[in-house]
Amino acid sequence: MSGRILVLGATGTVGSHVVEQLVARGERVRAASRHAAPVAGAESVRFDHLDPSTHEAAFVDVDRAYVLVPSGYLGAQDILHPIFDRAASRGVKVVFQSVFGVDADDSIPYRQAELHLERSGTRWVTLRPNWFMDNFHTYWHEGILRHHAVAVPAGEGKTSFIDARDIAASAVAALRSDRFDNRAFNLSGPEALSYHEAAAVLSNALGRTVTYRPNDDETFVGILTGAGVPEDYARFLSSIFHPVREGWAAAVTGDVETLTGRAPRDLRAYAQDNTGRFAV
Ligand SMILES: NC(=O)c1ccc[n+]([C@@H]2O[C@H](COP(=O)([O-])OP(=O)(O)OC[C@H]3O[C@@H](n4cnc5c(N)ncnc54)[C@H](OP(=O)(O)O)[C@@H]3O)[C@@H](O)[C@H]2O)c1
């Protein structure tokens, strides 16, 4: 494997780390986003999931691809199946960023997409990351800055949060080696924490109190739609906390270490490395 690696969502939460880590290892990277934003060390390409006329050029002279659906989109299968088909027709190996737990039920759209990739005939690796630690400085950032609180419908459920840098390191290992081909990996952090416990870890690192305020689905949907999130996507986001409340997001796996050779970061390390993002 010596050709270019296409990275979708290359300026996003995980993709930006994937590009940075690949470039650091001397790989030739094509960084795809709608705006073809310049990315240090990589060539940029315009790619819009919703505009198929942008897809073919992104795949020219590529032998591996990191594929994800950016946040904010419903209909994962409609977005992913054509990309997997295009990759397969070109013999491009796909490392696919799926979602933790979707293998529980073959009818889940992300699982349907995984199955489509597995049957596509091309080489594949599926990564199923759990909830990102990075959500604290993305989706929940404003609540932490303005209200010193994380308000989500997670109940008392525990989550083995993972740092996006460790998802990216796992992706880089899967892209650069054929040892992991045609296998799926469930990526978690090293420990399962309730949101109360996670808020306490953040409070310690930031030197001020951050609390967890559990809310119910309707309150959560109301907050999101009030902030301009379309109602169907707000309801989707609320629905994915059901597995958290049930305790299904608490599993801790060794798959990051299997892929990267080292243990994933804990929430304390994430918080310490990101204190600057929470400065008030
Ligand atoms: N957050 C979590 O806790 C979590 C947990 C498990 C799994 N996941 C999964 O992870 C995925 C999201 O990963 P992420 O947070 O790394 O992504 P992200 O940050 O939301 O992705 C943003 C990137 O995608 C690009 N993008 C946005 N719209 C696009 C479009 N229409 N066509 C092409 N590129 C587009 C953006 O650049 P431009 O705006 O310039 O296009 C940017 O590069 C989702 O599938 C989610 O289900 C998330």
Coordinates of C-alpha atoms and ligand atoms in Angstrom, one line a residue:
M1 CA 0.0 0.0 0.0
S2 CA 1.8 3.1 -1.2
G3 CA -0.8 5.3 -2.8
R4 CA -2.8 8.2 -1.5
I5 CA -5.2 8.0 1.4
L6 CA -8.5 9.8 1.0
V7 CA -9.8 11.1 4.3
L8 CA -13.5 12.2 4.4
G9 CA -14.6 14.8 7.0
A10 CA -10.9 15.8 7.0
T11 CA -11.4 19.1 8.9
G12 CA -13.8 17.6 11.5
T13 CA -13.4 16.1 15.0
V14 CA -11.8 12.8 14.1
G15 CA -10.8 13.5 10.5
S16 CA -8.5 16.3 11.4
H17 CA -6.5 14.0 13.7
V18 CA -6.5 11.3 11.2
V19 CA -4.9 13.6 8.6
E20 CA -2.4 15.0 11.1
Q21 CA -1.3 11.6 12.2
L22 CA -1.0 10.2 8.7
V23 CA 1.0 13.2 7.5
A24 CA 3.3 12.8 10.5
R25 CA 4.0 9.3 9.3
G26 CA 4.9 10.5 5.8
E27 CA 1.7 9.3 4.1
R28 CA 0.3 11.1 1.0
V29 CA -3.1 12.3 2.1
R30 CA -6.1 13.8 0.2
A31 CA -8.2 15.8 2.7
A32 CA -11.8 16.0 1.7
S33 CA -14.4 18.5 2.9
R34 CA -17.2 20.5 1.3
H35 CA -15.0 23.7 1.3
A36 CA -11.7 21.9 0.4
A37 CA -10.2 23.8 3.3
P38 CA -6.4 23.8 3.2
V39 CA -4.9 21.2 5.5
A40 CA -1.2 21.2 6.4
G41 CA 0.8 18.5 4.7
A42 CA -2.2 17.2 2.6
E43 CA -3.8 18.0 -0.7
S44 CA -7.3 19.3 -0.3
V45 CA -10.3 18.2 -2.4
R46 CA -13.9 19.4 -2.6
F47 CA -16.2 16.6 -1.7
D48 CA -19.9 16.9 -0.8
H49 CA -21.8 13.8 0.3
L50 CA -24.9 15.4 -1.1
D51 CA -23.3 16.2 -4.5
P52 CA -22.3 13.0 -6.3
S53 CA -20.6 15.1 -9.1
T54 CA -17.8 15.7 -6.5
H55 CA -17.1 12.1 -5.7
E56 CA -15.2 10.6 -8.6
A57 CA -12.3 13.1 -8.6
A58 CA -11.7 12.4 -4.9
F59 CA -11.1 8.7 -5.5
V60 CA -8.6 9.1 -8.4
D61 CA -5.2 7.6 -7.6
V62 CA -6.3 6.6 -4.1
D63 CA -5.8 3.1 -2.6
R64 CA -7.2 3.6 0.9
A65 CA -10.0 5.7 2.3
Y66 CA -11.2 6.8 5.7
V67 CA -15.0 7.1 5.5
L68 CA -17.4 8.7 7.9
V69 CA -20.7 10.5 7.9
P70 CA -20.4 14.0 9.4
S71 CA -22.6 14.9 12.3
G72 CA -26.0 16.4 11.4
Y73 CA -27.0 13.9 8.7
L74 CA -29.7 11.3 8.9
G75 CA -29.9 8.6 6.3
A76 CA -26.5 7.0 6.8
Q77 CA -27.2 4.2 4.3
D78 CA -28.1 6.6 1.4
I79 CA -24.8 8.5 2.0
L80 CA -22.6 5.5 2.6
H81 CA -23.7 2.8 0.1
P82 CA -22.6 4.8 -3.0
I83 CA -19.3 5.6 -1.4
F84 CA -18.6 2.0 -0.6
D85 CA -19.7 0.9 -4.1
R86 CA -17.3 3.5 -5.7
A87 CA -14.5 2.4 -3.4
A88 CA -15.1 -1.3 -4.3
S89 CA -15.2 -0.6 -8.0
R90 CA -11.8 1.1 -7.7
G91 CA -10.3 -1.6 -5.4
V92 CA -9.9 1.0 -2.6
K93 CA -9.6 -0.3 0.9
V94 CA -12.2 1.3 3.2
V95 CA -11.7 2.0 6.9
F96 CA -15.2 3.0 8.1
Q97 CA -16.1 5.0 11.2
S98 CA -19.3 3.4 12.4
V99 CA -20.9 3.7 15.8
F100 CA -20.5 1.7 19.1
G101 CA -23.2 -0.9 19.6
V102 CA -24.8 -0.9 16.2
D103 CA -24.0 -4.6 15.8
A104 CA -26.7 -5.3 18.4
D105 CA -29.3 -5.3 15.6
D106 CA -28.9 -5.7 11.9
S107 CA -31.8 -3.4 11.2
I108 CA -29.9 -0.3 12.5
P109 CA -28.9 1.9 9.6
Y110 CA -25.2 2.0 10.5
R111 CA -25.2 -1.8 10.8
Q112 CA -26.9 -2.0 7.4
A113 CA -24.1 0.2 6.0
E114 CA -21.4 -2.0 7.7
L115 CA -23.0 -5.1 6.1
H116 CA -23.1 -3.4 2.7
L117 CA -19.3 -2.7 3.0
E118 CA -18.6 -6.2 4.1
R119 CA -20.4 -7.6 1.1
S120 CA -18.8 -5.0 -1.3
G121 CA -15.8 -7.2 -2.2
T122 CA -13.3 -4.6 -1.3
R123 CA -11.0 -4.8 1.8
W124 CA -12.5 -3.1 4.8
V125 CA -12.0 -2.3 8.5
T126 CA -14.9 -1.1 10.6
L127 CA -14.2 1.0 13.7
R128 CA -17.1 1.5 16.1
P129 CA -16.2 4.3 18.5
N130 CA -18.1 5.0 21.7
W131 CA -19.2 8.5 22.6
F132 CA -16.4 11.0 22.1
M133 CA -14.8 12.9 25.0
D134 CA -14.6 15.7 22.5
N135 CA -18.3 16.2 22.8
F136 CA -17.5 18.2 25.9
H137 CA -15.7 20.8 23.8
T138 CA -18.1 20.6 20.9
Y139 CA -21.8 19.9 21.5
W140 CA -21.8 20.5 25.3
H141 CA -19.2 23.3 25.2
E142 CA -21.7 26.2 25.3
G143 CA -23.6 24.7 28.3
I144 CA -20.3 24.2 30.2
L145 CA -19.2 27.8 29.5
R146 CA -22.5 29.5 30.0
H147 CA -24.2 27.4 32.6
H148 CA -21.4 25.3 34.1
A149 CA -23.4 22.2 33.3
V150 CA -23.9 19.3 30.9
A151 CA -27.7 18.8 30.4
V152 CA -28.4 15.6 28.5
P153 CA -30.9 12.7 28.9
A154 CA -28.2 10.1 29.9
G155 CA -29.9 9.2 33.3
E156 CA -27.4 7.5 35.5
G157 CA -25.9 5.4 32.7
K158 CA -22.2 5.0 32.4
T159 CA -20.2 5.6 29.2
S160 CA -16.7 4.5 28.3
F161 CA -15.9 7.8 26.5
I162 CA -13.1 7.9 24.0
D163 CA -10.7 10.7 22.9
A164 CA -10.9 11.4 19.1
R165 CA -7.1 11.2 19.1
D166 CA -7.3 7.6 20.0
I167 CA -10.0 6.9 17.3
A168 CA -7.7 8.6 14.8
A169 CA -4.7 6.5 16.0
S170 CA -6.8 3.4 15.6
A171 CA -7.8 4.5 12.1
V172 CA -4.2 5.2 11.2
A173 CA -3.2 1.7 12.3
A174 CA -6.0 0.2 10.2
L175 CA -5.1 2.2 7.2
R176 CA -1.4 1.5 7.3
S177 CA -1.5 -2.2 7.9
D178 CA -3.3 -5.1 6.3
R179 CA -3.2 -7.1 9.6
F180 CA -6.6 -5.8 10.6
D181 CA -8.4 -6.2 7.3
N182 CA -12.0 -7.5 7.2
R183 CA -12.6 -7.1 10.9
A184 CA -14.6 -4.8 13.1
F185 CA -13.3 -3.1 16.3
N186 CA -15.3 -1.6 19.1
L187 CA -13.4 1.4 20.3
S188 CA -13.8 2.6 23.9
G189 CA -11.9 4.6 26.5
P190 CA -10.3 2.9 29.4
E191 CA -13.1 3.3 32.0
A192 CA -16.9 3.7 32.1
L193 CA -18.1 6.9 33.9
S194 CA -21.5 8.3 34.7
Y195 CA -22.1 11.9 33.5
H196 CA -21.9 12.9 37.2
E197 CA -18.4 11.3 37.4
A198 CA -17.4 12.8 34.1
A199 CA -18.5 16.3 35.3
A200 CA -16.4 15.8 38.5
V201 CA -13.3 14.9 36.3
L202 CA -13.8 18.1 34.3
S203 CA -14.3 20.1 37.4
N204 CA -11.0 18.9 38.9
A205 CA -9.1 19.7 35.6
L206 CA -10.7 23.1 35.1
G207 CA -10.6 24.2 38.7
R208 CA -14.3 25.2 38.8
T209 CA -17.5 23.2 39.2
V210 CA -19.2 21.7 36.2
T211 CA -22.4 19.7 37.0
Y212 CA -24.4 17.1 35.2
R213 CA -28.1 18.0 34.9
P214 CA -30.0 15.0 33.7
N215 CA -33.0 15.9 31.6
D216 CA -35.8 14.1 29.9
D217 CA -36.1 13.5 26.1
E218 CA -38.7 16.3 25.6
T219 CA -36.7 18.9 27.5
F220 CA -33.6 17.9 25.5
V221 CA -35.4 18.1 22.2
G222 CA -36.8 21.5 23.2
I223 CA -33.3 22.8 24.0
L224 CA -31.9 21.6 20.7
T225 CA -34.8 22.8 18.5
G226 CA -34.6 26.1 20.4
A227 CA -31.0 26.3 19.3
G228 CA -31.9 25.8 15.7
V229 CA -31.4 22.0 15.3
P230 CA -34.1 20.5 13.0
E231 CA -36.6 18.5 15.0
D232 CA -36.0 15.2 13.2
Y233 CA -32.3 15.4 14.0
A234 CA -33.0 16.6 17.6
R235 CA -35.3 13.5 18.1
F236 CA -32.5 11.3 16.6
L237 CA -30.0 12.7 19.1
S238 CA -32.4 12.2 22.0
S239 CA -33.0 8.6 20.9
I240 CA -29.3 7.7 21.0
F241 CA -29.2 8.4 24.8
H242 CA -31.6 5.4 25.3
P243 CA -28.7 2.9 25.1
V244 CA -26.7 5.1 27.5
R245 CA -29.5 5.0 30.1
E246 CA -29.7 1.3 29.7
G247 CA -26.0 0.9 30.4
W248 CA -25.1 -0.4 26.9
A249 CA -22.5 2.4 26.4
A250 CA -20.5 1.2 29.5
A251 CA -18.6 -1.6 27.9
V252 CA -14.8 -1.2 28.0
T253 CA -12.9 -3.0 25.3
G254 CA -9.2 -3.5 24.5
D255 CA -9.6 -2.7 20.8
V256 CA -7.7 0.6 20.8
E257 CA -4.7 -1.2 22.3
T258 CA -5.0 -4.1 19.8
L259 CA -4.8 -1.6 16.9
T260 CA -2.3 0.9 18.3
G261 CA -0.3 -1.0 20.8
R262 CA -1.1 1.4 23.6
A263 CA -3.9 2.0 26.0
P264 CA -6.4 4.8 25.2
R265 CA -6.3 8.1 27.1
D266 CA -8.6 8.6 30.1
L267 CA -11.0 11.5 30.6
R268 CA -8.6 13.2 33.0
A269 CA -5.9 13.3 30.3
Y270 CA -8.5 14.6 27.8
A271 CA -9.6 17.3 30.3
Q272 CA -6.0 18.4 31.1
D273 CA -5.0 18.6 27.5
N274 CA -8.1 20.7 26.7
T275 CA -8.3 23.1 29.6
G276 CA -7.6 26.1 27.2
R277 CA -10.8 25.3 25.3
F278 CA -12.9 25.9 28.5
A279 CA -11.3 29.1 29.6
V280 CA -13.9 31.7 30.6
Ligands
LIG1 N1 -19.8 12.4 18.6 C1 -19.9 11.2 19.1 O1 -19.9 11.0 20.4 C2 -19.9 10.0 18.2 C3 -19.8 8.7 18.8 C4 -19.7 7.6 17.9 C5 -19.8 7.8 16.6 N2 -20.0 9.0 16.1 C6 -20.1 9.2 14.6 O2 -19.0 9.9 14.1 C7 -19.4 10.6 12.9 C8 -19.0 12.0 13.0 O3 -17.6 12.1 13.1 P1 -17.0 13.5 13.4 O4 -17.6 14.1 14.6 O5 -15.5 13.4 13.4 O6 -17.5 14.3 12.2 P2 -17.7 15.9 12.1 O7 -16.6 16.6 12.9 O8 -19.1 16.2 12.3 O9 -17.4 16.1 10.5 C9 -17.2 17.4 10.0 C10 -16.4 17.2 8.8 O10 -17.2 16.7 7.7 C11 -17.2 17.7 6.7 N3 -18.6 17.8 6.1 C12 -19.7 18.3 6.6 N4 -20.7 18.1 5.8 C13 -20.2 17.5 4.7 C14 -20.8 17.0 3.5 N5 -22.1 17.3 3.2 N6 -20.0 16.4 2.6 C15 -18.7 16.2 2.8 N7 -18.1 16.6 4.0 C16 -18.9 17.3 4.9 C17 -16.8 19.0 7.3 O11 -16.2 19.9 6.5 P3 -17.0 21.0 5.6 O12 -18.0 21.6 6.5 O13 -16.0 21.9 5.0 O14 -17.6 20.1 4.6 C18 -15.7 18.5 8.3 O15 -14.5 18.2 7.6 C19 -20.9 10.4 12.8 O16 -21.2 9.4 11.9 C20 -21.4 9.9 14.2 O17 -22.5 9.1 14.1 C21 -20.0 10.1 16.8

